[in-house]
PDB file of C-alpha atoms in Angstrom:
ATOM      1  CA  UNK L   1      -0.294 -20.300 -11.212  1.00 42.00           C
ATOM      2  CA  UNK L   2      -3.784 -21.659 -12.005  1.00 45.00           C
ATOM      3  CA  UNK L   3      -6.573 -20.774  -9.603  1.00 47.00           C
ATOM      4  CA  UNK L   4      -9.412 -22.758 -11.090  1.00 50.00           C
ATOM      5  CA  UNK L   5     -12.700 -21.590 -12.643  1.00 61.00           C
ATOM      6  CA  UNK L   6     -13.496 -19.183  -9.798  1.00 64.00           C
ATOM      7  CA  UNK L   7     -10.103 -17.516  -9.952  1.00 65.00           C
ATOM      8  CA  UNK L   8      -8.300 -16.007  -6.988  1.00 66.00           C
ATOM      9  CA  UNK L   9     -11.032 -15.632  -4.381  1.00 71.00           C
ATOM     10  CA  UNK L  10     -11.137 -15.484  -0.564  1.00 72.00           C
ATOM     11  CA  UNK L  11     -12.681 -18.962  -0.542  1.00 72.00           C
ATOM     12  CA  UNK L  12      -9.183 -20.261  -1.292  1.00 72.00           C
ATOM     13  CA  UNK L  13      -7.951 -18.992   2.066  1.00 77.00           C
ATOM     14  CA  UNK L  14      -7.902 -21.464   4.918  1.00 81.00           C
ATOM     15  CA  UNK L  15      -8.038 -20.692   8.613  1.00 88.00           C
ATOM     16  CA  UNK L  16      -6.010 -17.659   9.671  1.00 90.00           C
ATOM     17  CA  UNK L  17      -6.264 -18.277  13.401  1.00 94.00           C
ATOM     18  CA  UNK L  18      -3.135 -17.113  15.167  1.00 96.00           C
ATOM     19  CA  UNK L  19      -2.235 -14.709  12.351  1.00 96.00           C
ATOM     20  CA  UNK L  20      -2.042 -10.932  12.713  1.00 97.00           C
ATOM     21  CA  UNK L  21      -2.528  -8.532   9.813  1.00 96.00           C
ATOM     22  CA  UNK L  22      -1.880  -4.805   9.855  1.00 98.00           C
ATOM     23  CA  UNK L  23      -3.795  -2.775   7.262  1.00 97.00           C
ATOM     24  CA  UNK L  24      -3.427   0.930   6.548  1.00 97.00           C
ATOM     25  CA  UNK L  25      -6.564   2.782   5.526  1.00 94.00           C
ATOM     26  CA  UNK L  26      -8.979   0.098   6.698  1.00 93.00           C
ATOM     27  CA  UNK L  27     -11.963   2.056   7.993  1.00 92.00           C
ATOM     28  CA  UNK L  28     -13.701   2.131   4.613  1.00 87.00           C
ATOM     29  CA  UNK L  29     -13.624   0.992   1.012  1.00 87.00           C
ATOM     30  CA  UNK L  30     -11.521  -1.955  -0.082  1.00 82.00           C
ATOM     31  CA  UNK L  31      -9.358  -1.756   3.047  1.00 88.00           C
ATOM     32  CA  UNK L  32     -12.407  -2.314   5.241  1.00 91.00           C
ATOM     33  CA  UNK L  33     -13.518  -5.193   3.036  1.00 89.00           C
ATOM     34  CA  UNK L  34     -10.054  -6.760   3.315  1.00 90.00           C
ATOM     35  CA  UNK L  35     -10.330  -6.540   7.091  1.00 93.00           C
ATOM     36  CA  UNK L  36     -13.722  -8.279   6.893  1.00 93.00           C
ATOM     37  CA  UNK L  37     -12.298 -11.151   4.884  1.00 92.00           C
ATOM     38  CA  UNK L  38      -9.307 -11.684   7.153  1.00 94.00           C
ATOM     39  CA  UNK L  39     -11.424 -11.488  10.310  1.00 96.00           C
ATOM     40  CA  UNK L  40     -13.897 -13.986   8.841  1.00 93.00           C
ATOM     41  CA  UNK L  41     -11.005 -16.454   8.626  1.00 94.00           C
ATOM     42  CA  UNK L  42     -10.133 -16.006  12.302  1.00 95.00           C
ATOM     43  CA  UNK L  43      -7.236 -13.563  12.009  1.00 95.00           C
ATOM     44  CA  UNK L  44      -6.420 -10.616  14.211  1.00 97.00           C
ATOM     45  CA  UNK L  45      -6.560  -7.288  12.345  1.00 98.00           C
ATOM     46  CA  UNK L  46      -4.967  -4.027  13.382  1.00 98.00           C
ATOM     47  CA  UNK L  47      -6.136  -0.979  11.455  1.00 97.00           C
ATOM     48  CA  UNK L  48      -3.863   2.012  11.004  1.00 98.00           C
ATOM     49  CA  UNK L  49      -6.132   4.929  10.103  1.00 97.00           C
ATOM     50  CA  UNK L  50      -6.146   8.696  10.361  1.00 95.00           C
ATOM     51  CA  UNK L  51      -9.663   9.156  11.740  1.00 95.00           C
ATOM     52  CA  UNK L  52     -10.427   7.828  15.218  1.00 96.00           C
ATOM     53  CA  UNK L  53     -14.166   8.418  14.763  1.00 96.00           C
ATOM     54  CA  UNK L  54     -14.409   6.508  11.474  1.00 95.00           C
ATOM     55  CA  UNK L  55     -12.276   3.727  12.922  1.00 97.00           C
ATOM     56  CA  UNK L  56     -14.581   3.348  15.929  1.00 96.00           C
ATOM     57  CA  UNK L  57     -17.578   3.067  13.587  1.00 96.00           C
ATOM     58  CA  UNK L  58     -15.776   0.500  11.422  1.00 96.00           C
ATOM     59  CA  UNK L  59     -14.783  -1.606  14.423  1.00 97.00           C
ATOM     60  CA  UNK L  60     -18.343  -1.516  15.747  1.00 97.00           C
ATOM     61  CA  UNK L  61     -19.661  -2.716  12.385  1.00 95.00           C
ATOM     62  CA  UNK L  62     -17.161  -5.573  12.322  1.00 97.00           C
ATOM     63  CA  UNK L  63     -17.984  -6.653  15.869  1.00 97.00           C
ATOM     64  CA  UNK L  64     -21.682  -6.575  15.088  1.00 96.00           C
ATOM     65  CA  UNK L  65     -21.048  -8.874  12.138  1.00 96.00           C
ATOM     66  CA  UNK L  66     -18.556 -11.288  13.681  1.00 96.00           C
ATOM     67  CA  UNK L  67     -19.260 -10.965  17.399  1.00 96.00           C
ATOM     68  CA  UNK L  68     -17.912  -8.954  20.349  1.00 95.00           C
ATOM     69  CA  UNK L  69     -14.913 -11.259  20.675  1.00 95.00           C
ATOM     70  CA  UNK L  70     -13.629 -10.232  17.239  1.00 97.00           C
ATOM     71  CA  UNK L  71      -9.964  -9.285  17.531  1.00 97.00           C
ATOM     72  CA  UNK L  72      -9.859  -6.000  15.659  1.00 98.00           C
ATOM     73  CA  UNK L  73      -8.211  -2.818  16.909  1.00 97.00           C
ATOM     74  CA  UNK L  74      -7.018   0.581  15.747  1.00 97.00           C
ATOM     75  CA  UNK L  75      -3.848   2.651  15.900  1.00 98.00           C
ATOM     76  CA  UNK L  76      -4.119   6.249  14.803  1.00 98.00           C
ATOM     77  CA  UNK L  77      -1.707   7.229  12.034  1.00 98.00           C
ATOM     78  CA  UNK L  78      -1.564  10.047   9.507  1.00 98.00           C
ATOM     79  CA  UNK L  79       0.617   8.977   6.595  1.00 97.00           C
ATOM     80  CA  UNK L  80       0.960  12.614   5.557  1.00 97.00           C
ATOM     81  CA  UNK L  81       2.954  13.331   8.733  1.00 97.00           C
ATOM     82  CA  UNK L  82       6.143  11.317   9.185  1.00 97.00           C
ATOM     83  CA  UNK L  83       6.189  12.065  12.916  1.00 97.00           C
ATOM     84  CA  UNK L  84       2.735  10.476  13.163  1.00 97.00           C
ATOM     85  CA  UNK L  85       3.997   7.408  11.296  1.00 97.00           C
ATOM     86  CA  UNK L  86       6.866   7.068  13.751  1.00 97.00           C
ATOM     87  CA  UNK L  87       4.569   7.421  16.767  1.00 97.00           C
ATOM     88  CA  UNK L  88       2.085   4.917  15.359  1.00 98.00           C
ATOM     89  CA  UNK L  89       4.805   2.387  14.580  1.00 98.00           C
ATOM     90  CA  UNK L  90       6.179   2.734  18.117  1.00 97.00           C
ATOM     91  CA  UNK L  91       2.709   2.124  19.573  1.00 98.00           C
ATOM     92  CA  UNK L  92       2.185  -0.850  17.304  1.00 97.00           C
ATOM     93  CA  UNK L  93       5.507  -2.423  18.270  1.00 97.00           C
ATOM     94  CA  UNK L  94       4.583  -2.073  21.946  1.00 97.00           C
ATOM     95  CA  UNK L  95       1.153  -3.659  21.598  1.00 97.00           C
ATOM     96  CA  UNK L  96       1.394  -6.094  18.679  1.00 97.00           C
ATOM     97  CA  UNK L  97       3.975  -8.847  19.264  1.00 97.00           C
ATOM     98  CA  UNK L  98       3.456 -10.488  15.880  1.00 97.00           C
ATOM     99  CA  UNK L  99       2.891  -9.182  12.348  1.00 98.00           C
ATOM    100  CA  UNK L 100       2.306 -11.777   9.661  1.00 96.00           C
ATOM    101  CA  UNK L 101       1.659  -9.201   6.979  1.00 95.00           C
ATOM    102  CA  UNK L 102       1.594  -5.450   6.532  1.00 97.00           C
ATOM    103  CA  UNK L 103      -0.870  -4.368   3.847  1.00 95.00           C
ATOM    104  CA  UNK L 104      -0.005  -0.897   2.534  1.00 95.00           C
ATOM    105  CA  UNK L 105      -3.497  -0.024   1.359  1.00 93.00           C
ATOM    106  CA  UNK L 106      -4.155   3.600   2.318  1.00 93.00           C
ATOM    107  CA  UNK L 107      -3.974   6.162  -0.452  1.00 90.00           C
ATOM    108  CA  UNK L 108      -5.166   9.547  -1.592  1.00 91.00           C
ATOM    109  CA  UNK L 109      -5.816  10.379  -5.227  1.00 84.00           C
ATOM    110  CA  UNK L 110      -6.628  13.158  -7.662  1.00 79.00           C
ATOM    111  CA  UNK L 111      -5.856  16.059  -5.332  1.00 89.00           C
ATOM    112  CA  UNK L 112      -7.249  18.953  -7.356  1.00 86.00           C
ATOM    113  CA  UNK L 113      -4.547  21.524  -6.558  1.00 92.00           C
ATOM    114  CA  UNK L 114      -0.959  21.071  -5.437  1.00 96.00           C
ATOM    115  CA  UNK L 115      -0.729  20.484  -1.698  1.00 95.00           C
ATOM    116  CA  UNK L 116       2.350  19.749   0.362  1.00 97.00           C
ATOM    117  CA  UNK L 117       2.609  17.623   3.481  1.00 97.00           C
ATOM    118  CA  UNK L 118       4.052  19.106   6.666  1.00 96.00           C
ATOM    119  CA  UNK L 119       7.323  17.416   5.693  1.00 96.00           C
ATOM    120  CA  UNK L 120       7.365  19.214   2.363  1.00 96.00           C
ATOM    121  CA  UNK L 121       6.302  16.454  -0.051  1.00 97.00           C
ATOM    122  CA  UNK L 122       3.644  16.632  -2.745  1.00 97.00           C
ATOM    123  CA  UNK L 123       0.662  15.223  -0.887  1.00 96.00           C
ATOM    124  CA  UNK L 124      -0.005  12.121  -2.994  1.00 95.00           C
ATOM    125  CA  UNK L 125       3.668  11.150  -3.088  1.00 96.00           C
ATOM    126  CA  UNK L 126       3.936  11.926   0.619  1.00 97.00           C
ATOM    127  CA  UNK L 127       0.991   9.777   1.694  1.00 96.00           C
ATOM    128  CA  UNK L 128       1.121   6.952  -0.810  1.00 95.00           C
ATOM    129  CA  UNK L 129       4.902   6.507  -1.011  1.00 96.00           C
ATOM    130  CA  UNK L 130       6.913   8.300   1.688  1.00 96.00           C
ATOM    131  CA  UNK L 131       4.595   7.409   4.551  1.00 97.00           C
ATOM    132  CA  UNK L 132       4.460   3.727   3.622  1.00 96.00           C
ATOM    133  CA  UNK L 133       8.216   3.592   2.976  1.00 96.00           C
ATOM    134  CA  UNK L 134       8.850   4.782   6.524  1.00 96.00           C
ATOM    135  CA  UNK L 135       6.241   2.446   8.018  1.00 97.00           C
ATOM    136  CA  UNK L 136       7.712  -0.579   6.227  1.00 96.00           C
ATOM    137  CA  UNK L 137      11.157   0.266   7.565  1.00 96.00           C
ATOM    138  CA  UNK L 138       9.980   0.729  11.138  1.00 97.00           C
ATOM    139  CA  UNK L 139       8.003  -2.532  11.175  1.00 97.00           C
ATOM    140  CA  UNK L 140      10.362  -4.611   9.048  1.00 97.00           C
ATOM    141  CA  UNK L 141      12.101  -6.432  11.906  1.00 96.00           C
ATOM    142  CA  UNK L 142       8.790  -7.444  13.483  1.00 97.00           C
ATOM    143  CA  UNK L 143       7.554  -8.758  10.124  1.00 97.00           C
ATOM    144  CA  UNK L 144      10.854 -10.591   9.628  1.00 96.00           C
ATOM    145  CA  UNK L 145      10.331 -12.460  12.912  1.00 96.00           C
ATOM    146  CA  UNK L 146       7.390 -14.340  11.373  1.00 95.00           C
ATOM    147  CA  UNK L 147       8.874 -14.545   7.855  1.00 94.00           C
ATOM    148  CA  UNK L 148       5.906 -12.383   6.981  1.00 95.00           C
ATOM    149  CA  UNK L 149       4.893 -10.367   3.972  1.00 93.00           C
ATOM    150  CA  UNK L 150       4.647  -6.763   2.898  1.00 95.00           C
ATOM    151  CA  UNK L 151       1.841  -6.145   0.425  1.00 92.00           C
ATOM    152  CA  UNK L 152       1.942  -2.911  -1.538  1.00 92.00           C
ATOM    153  CA  UNK L 153      -1.312  -1.945  -3.218  1.00 89.00           C
ATOM    154  CA  UNK L 154      -0.260  -0.658  -6.606  1.00 80.00           C
ATOM    155  CA  UNK L 155      -2.407   0.563  -9.452  1.00 77.00           C
ATOM    156  CA  UNK L 156      -2.553   0.513 -13.188  1.00 75.00           C
ATOM    157  CA  UNK L 157      -3.326   4.184 -12.660  1.00 74.00           C
ATOM    158  CA  UNK L 158       0.370   4.877 -13.018  1.00 73.00           C
ATOM    159  CA  UNK L 159      -0.261   4.680 -16.778  1.00 73.00           C
ATOM    160  CA  UNK L 160      -2.361   7.839 -16.610  1.00 75.00           C
ATOM    161  CA  UNK L 161       0.711   9.966 -16.072  1.00 73.00           C
ATOM    162  CA  UNK L 162       4.241  10.390 -17.371  1.00 80.00           C
ATOM    163  CA  UNK L 163       5.156   6.781 -16.469  1.00 79.00           C
ATOM    164  CA  UNK L 164       8.330   8.009 -14.802  1.00 85.00           C
ATOM    165  CA  UNK L 165       9.584   9.532 -11.565  1.00 89.00           C
ATOM    166  CA  UNK L 166      10.175  13.272 -11.895  1.00 91.00           C
ATOM    167  CA  UNK L 167      13.397  13.487  -9.929  1.00 91.00           C
ATOM    168  CA  UNK L 168      13.944  17.006 -11.235  1.00 93.00           C
ATOM    169  CA  UNK L 169      10.576  18.139  -9.822  1.00 95.00           C
ATOM    170  CA  UNK L 170       9.120  15.545  -7.438  1.00 95.00           C
ATOM    171  CA  UNK L 171       6.595  18.000  -6.033  1.00 96.00           C
ATOM    172  CA  UNK L 172       5.309  19.155  -9.437  1.00 96.00           C
ATOM    173  CA  UNK L 173       6.114  22.778  -8.617  1.00 96.00           C
ATOM    174  CA  UNK L 174       5.950  23.328 -12.363  1.00 95.00           C
ATOM    175  CA  UNK L 175       2.807  22.313 -14.241  1.00 92.00           C
ATOM    176  CA  UNK L 176       1.051  20.449 -11.437  1.00 95.00           C
ATOM    177  CA  UNK L 177      -1.386  17.809 -12.640  1.00 92.00           C
ATOM    178  CA  UNK L 178      -3.515  15.734 -10.284  1.00 90.00           C
ATOM    179  CA  UNK L 179      -3.407  12.799 -12.702  1.00 88.00           C
ATOM    180  CA  UNK L 180       0.362  12.921 -13.180  1.00 92.00           C
ATOM    181  CA  UNK L 181       1.078  13.372  -9.465  1.00 93.00           C
ATOM    182  CA  UNK L 182      -1.128  10.426  -8.523  1.00 90.00           C
ATOM    183  CA  UNK L 183       0.395   8.263 -11.251  1.00 91.00           C
ATOM    184  CA  UNK L 184       3.906   9.116 -10.050  1.00 92.00           C
ATOM    185  CA  UNK L 185       3.010   8.190  -6.472  1.00 93.00           C
ATOM    186  CA  UNK L 186       1.705   4.753  -7.478  1.00 90.00           C
ATOM    187  CA  UNK L 187       4.690   4.100  -9.733  1.00 90.00           C
ATOM    188  CA  UNK L 188       6.982   5.064  -6.843  1.00 92.00           C
ATOM    189  CA  UNK L 189       5.217   2.561  -4.578  1.00 92.00           C
ATOM    190  CA  UNK L 190       5.573  -0.215  -7.111  1.00 88.00           C
ATOM    191  CA  UNK L 191       9.230   0.493  -7.813  1.00 89.00           C
ATOM    192  CA  UNK L 192       9.873   0.685  -4.058  1.00 92.00           C
ATOM    193  CA  UNK L 193       8.350  -2.765  -3.613  1.00 90.00           C
ATOM    194  CA  UNK L 194      10.484  -4.188  -6.411  1.00 87.00           C
ATOM    195  CA  UNK L 195      13.648  -2.656  -4.958  1.00 91.00           C
ATOM    196  CA  UNK L 196      12.788  -3.777  -1.426  1.00 92.00           C
ATOM    197  CA  UNK L 197      12.315  -7.360  -2.592  1.00 91.00           C
ATOM    198  CA  UNK L 198      15.672  -7.209  -4.382  1.00 90.00           C
ATOM    199  CA  UNK L 199      17.355  -5.994  -1.215  1.00 92.00           C
ATOM    200  CA  UNK L 200      15.545  -8.578   0.921  1.00 93.00           C
ATOM    201  CA  UNK L 201      16.771 -11.402  -1.294  1.00 91.00           C
ATOM    202  CA  UNK L 202      20.314 -10.031  -1.408  1.00 92.00           C
ATOM    203  CA  UNK L 203      20.403  -9.797   2.385  1.00 94.00           C
ATOM    204  CA  UNK L 204      19.080 -13.353   2.789  1.00 95.00           C
ATOM    205  CA  UNK L 205      15.970 -12.193   4.626  1.00 94.00           C
ATOM    206  CA  UNK L 206      12.746 -14.182   4.628  1.00 93.00           C
ATOM    207  CA  UNK L 207      10.243 -11.349   4.235  1.00 94.00           C
ATOM    208  CA  UNK L 208       8.321 -11.484   0.960  1.00 91.00           C
ATOM    209  CA  UNK L 209       7.241  -8.301  -0.809  1.00 92.00           C
ATOM    210  CA  UNK L 210       4.263  -8.365  -3.165  1.00 88.00           C
ATOM    211  CA  UNK L 211       2.455  -5.830  -5.311  1.00 86.00           C
ATOM    212  CA  UNK L 212      -1.233  -6.166  -6.107  1.00 77.00           C
ATOM    213  CA  UNK L 213      -3.620  -4.197  -8.293  1.00 62.00           C
ATOM    214  CA  UNK L 214      -7.202  -4.081  -6.960  1.00 66.00           C
ATOM    215  CA  UNK L 215      -8.772  -2.943 -10.217  1.00 53.00           C
ATOM    216  CA  UNK L 216     -11.367  -0.213 -10.612  1.00 53.00           C
ATOM    217  CA  UNK L 217     -13.604  -0.436  -7.558  1.00 49.00           C
ATOM    218  CA  UNK L 218     -16.536   1.526  -6.214  1.00 48.00           C
ATOM    219  CA  UNK L 219     -14.930   3.327  -3.286  1.00 54.00           C
ATOM    220  CA  UNK L 220     -14.813   6.900  -2.009  1.00 55.00           C
ATOM    221  CA  UNK L 221     -11.145   7.350  -2.907  1.00 53.00           C
ATOM    222  CA  UNK L 222     -11.588  10.647  -4.770  1.00 52.00           C
ATOM    223  CA  UNK L 223     -14.947  11.778  -3.408  1.00 53.00           C
ATOM    224  CA  UNK L 224     -13.569  14.676  -1.360  1.00 58.00           C
ATOM    225  CA  UNK L 225     -10.340  15.473  -3.186  1.00 58.00           C
ATOM    226  CA  UNK L 226     -10.852  15.641  -6.955  1.00 52.00           C
ATOM    227  CA  UNK L 227     -12.126  18.596  -8.942  1.00 58.00           C
ATOM    228  CA  UNK L 228     -15.731  18.637 -10.144  1.00 56.00           C
ATOM    229  CA  UNK L 229     -14.934  17.416 -13.663  1.00 57.00           C
ATOM    230  CA  UNK L 230     -12.992  14.418 -12.370  1.00 56.00           C
ATOM    231  CA  UNK L 231     -15.701  13.552  -9.837  1.00 53.00           C
ATOM    232  CA  UNK L 232     -18.362  13.577 -12.539  1.00 55.00           C
ATOM    233  CA  UNK L 233     -16.221  11.412 -14.819  1.00 54.00           C
ATOM    234  CA  UNK L 234     -15.466   9.011 -11.973  1.00 54.00           C
ATOM    235  CA  UNK L 235     -19.160   8.735 -11.098  1.00 56.00           C
ATOM    236  CA  UNK L 236     -19.935   7.683 -14.648  1.00 53.00           C
ATOM    237  CA  UNK L 237     -17.071   5.211 -14.860  1.00 54.00           C
ATOM    238  CA  UNK L 238     -17.722   3.675 -11.445  1.00 56.00           C
ATOM    239  CA  UNK L 239     -21.072   2.490 -12.715  1.00 52.00           C
ATOM    240  CA  UNK L 240     -19.065  -0.124 -14.609  1.00 44.00           C
ATOM    241  CA  UNK L 241     -16.569  -0.827 -11.799  1.00 49.00           C
ATOM    242  CA  UNK L 242     -16.511  -3.777  -9.441  1.00 49.00           C
ATOM    243  CA  UNK L 243     -17.595  -3.583  -5.815  1.00 54.00           C
ATOM    244  CA  UNK L 244     -15.208  -2.558  -3.053  1.00 52.00           C
ATOM    245  CA  UNK L 245     -15.509  -6.098  -1.693  1.00 55.00           C
ATOM    246  CA  UNK L 246     -14.244  -7.618  -4.912  1.00 59.00           C
ATOM    247  CA  UNK L 247     -11.518  -4.978  -5.116  1.00 52.00           C
ATOM    248  CA  UNK L 248     -10.276  -6.187  -1.750  1.00 53.00           C
ATOM    249  CA  UNK L 249      -9.569  -9.726  -2.946  1.00 49.00           C
ATOM    250  CA  UNK L 250      -5.986  -9.189  -4.193  1.00 56.00           C
ATOM    251  CA  UNK L 251      -4.853  -7.499  -0.988  1.00 57.00           C
ATOM    252  CA  UNK L 252      -6.698 -10.085   1.134  1.00 61.00           C
ATOM    253  CA  UNK L 253      -5.198 -13.073  -0.652  1.00 61.00           C
ATOM    254  CA  UNK L 254      -1.649 -11.787  -1.226  1.00 59.00           C
ATOM    255  CA  UNK L 255      -0.673 -11.971   2.465  1.00 58.00           C
ATOM    256  CA  UNK L 256      -1.398 -15.699   2.546  1.00 55.00           C
ATOM    257  CA  UNK L 257      -1.575 -17.378  -0.852  1.00 51.00           C
ATOM    258  CA  UNK L 258       1.292 -18.280  -3.120  1.00 51.00           C
ATOM    259  CA  UNK L 259       1.326 -15.536  -5.727  1.00 45.00           C
ATOM    260  CA  UNK L 260       2.961 -14.722  -9.032  1.00 42.00           C
ATOM    261  CA  UNK L 261       6.679 -14.527  -9.451  1.00 44.00           C
ATOM    262  CA  UNK L 262       7.958 -10.916  -9.569  1.00 43.00           C
ATOM    263  CA  UNK L 263       8.408 -11.016 -13.335  1.00 43.00           C
ATOM    264  CA  UNK L 264       4.788 -11.900 -13.855  1.00 40.00           C
ATOM    265  CA  UNK L 265       3.566  -9.415 -11.252  1.00 41.00           C
ATOM    266  CA  UNK L 266       5.159  -6.529 -13.101  1.00 42.00           C
ATOM    267  CA  UNK L 267       3.832  -7.807 -16.401  1.00 39.00           C
ATOM    268  CA  UNK L 268       0.283  -7.878 -15.074  1.00 40.00           C
ATOM    269  CA  UNK L 269       0.706  -4.316 -13.822  1.00 41.00           C
ATOM    270  CA  UNK L 270       1.869  -3.185 -17.225  1.00 42.00           C
ATOM    271  CA  UNK L 271       5.500  -2.663 -16.244  1.00 44.00           C
ATOM    272  CA  UNK L 272       8.240  -3.987 -18.454  1.00 44.00           C
ATOM    273  CA  UNK L 273      10.501  -6.310 -16.475  1.00 40.00           C
ATOM    274  CA  UNK L 274      13.390  -5.463 -18.794  1.00 42.00           C
ATOM    275  CA  UNK L 275      12.941  -1.774 -17.998  1.00 48.00           C
ATOM    276  CA  UNK L 276      12.915  -2.413 -14.252  1.00 49.00           C
ATOM    277  CA  UNK L 277      15.903  -4.735 -14.437  1.00 44.00           C
ATOM    278  CA  UNK L 278      17.888  -2.184 -16.411  1.00 41.00           C
ATOM    279  CA  UNK L 279      16.864   0.751 -14.265  1.00 60.00           C
ATOM    280  CA  UNK L 280      19.049   0.180 -11.211  1.00 67.00           C
ATOM    281  CA  UNK L 281      20.415   3.750 -11.147  1.00 69.00           C
ATOM    282  CA  UNK L 282      17.014   5.406 -10.858  1.00 68.00           C
ATOM    283  CA  UNK L 283      15.642   2.678  -8.574  1.00 78.00           C
ATOM    284  CA  UNK L 284      18.540   3.373  -6.221  1.00 78.00           C
ATOM    285  CA  UNK L 285      18.014   7.111  -6.651  1.00 83.00           C
ATOM    286  CA  UNK L 286      14.359   6.833  -5.654  1.00 87.00           C
ATOM    287  CA  UNK L 287      15.334   4.679  -2.667  1.00 85.00           C
ATOM    288  CA  UNK L 288      17.903   7.185  -1.452  1.00 84.00           C
ATOM    289  CA  UNK L 289      15.715  10.214  -2.154  1.00 86.00           C
ATOM    290  CA  UNK L 290      13.059   8.575   0.002  1.00 88.00           C
ATOM    291  CA  UNK L 291      15.277   7.099   2.712  1.00 84.00           C
ATOM    292  CA  UNK L 292      17.178  10.224   3.730  1.00 74.00           C
ATOM    293  CA  UNK L 293      14.183  12.449   4.561  1.00 78.00           C
ATOM    294  CA  UNK L 294      12.369   9.493   6.157  1.00 77.00           C
ATOM    295  CA  UNK L 295      15.158   8.054   8.288  1.00 75.00           C
ATOM    296  CA  UNK L 296      17.951  10.615   8.129  1.00 63.00           C
ATOM    297  CA  UNK L 297      21.460   9.219   8.208  1.00 52.00           C
ATOM    298  CA  UNK L 298      20.855   7.063  11.298  1.00 53.00           C
ATOM    299  CA  UNK L 299      20.838   3.320  10.458  1.00 51.00           C
ATOM    300  CA  UNK L 300      18.292   2.621  13.223  1.00 53.00           C
ATOM    301  CA  UNK L 301      15.331   0.654  11.809  1.00 54.00           C
ATOM    302  CA  UNK L 302      16.260   1.637   8.291  1.00 57.00           C
ATOM    303  CA  UNK L 303      14.881  -0.818   5.726  1.00 57.00           C
ATOM    304  CA  UNK L 304      17.930  -2.786   4.575  1.00 62.00           C
TER     305      UNK L 304
END
């Protein structure tokens, strides 16, 4: 699709009045900037963040910019705790009657030493993949009611690692590497999105699933988690990175604009479509390895 000389920018979005967007990790960085863009177009935005204090500050900033009537709110959720995801989804379903898009933006990266979530997952895989997998399943029916979209924020960072899912050692109990663990978590998110879209189409559902890559952006993603060497390297590289505002454009536009066909999306992310198409066994394995600990064997609100 051609976007003109200015490319794919928020200016291409029309009015979003009457639309509701749910964004994870929206109290700072590119997630906050995405909220700004959507609110500027008249949408309602619901943030799902871990910190109540940071969320209150973010909401105050947004209301100062757009006015006290700005329809922005917050639901507390810790993606590292599946019970918290379930509670947050239940609260959201009680208070938000319409979801036009769920933007799976929140992430952690470059955790210096191996850490496990309370549910027993390597922390980056637990937050970036397992938590969002569960959230998508719990909110899927509400999104389906508006023929809405699920936007998964991927990353070319998956290339920094093994470029595979370590089914034999998902938690990196042997030879933990912050780079490899992060790369696996982003690859898992992207493969999940691909498999979800396949299942959506097979089931005749109207939800659309999209993957976007924000590009290198100046955010605080690894400020408090990476080791000293990685933080120094990141500081040097971020001098050449784009702003957080510009990094928010893909996730801001994907919920509304017509975007690339799946084949082209994977190509732009560096994935080989032929590899994904031929990889049904391990795509299904990842799905099942994620579904069972997230939902158990109960079919209630299980994603397809």
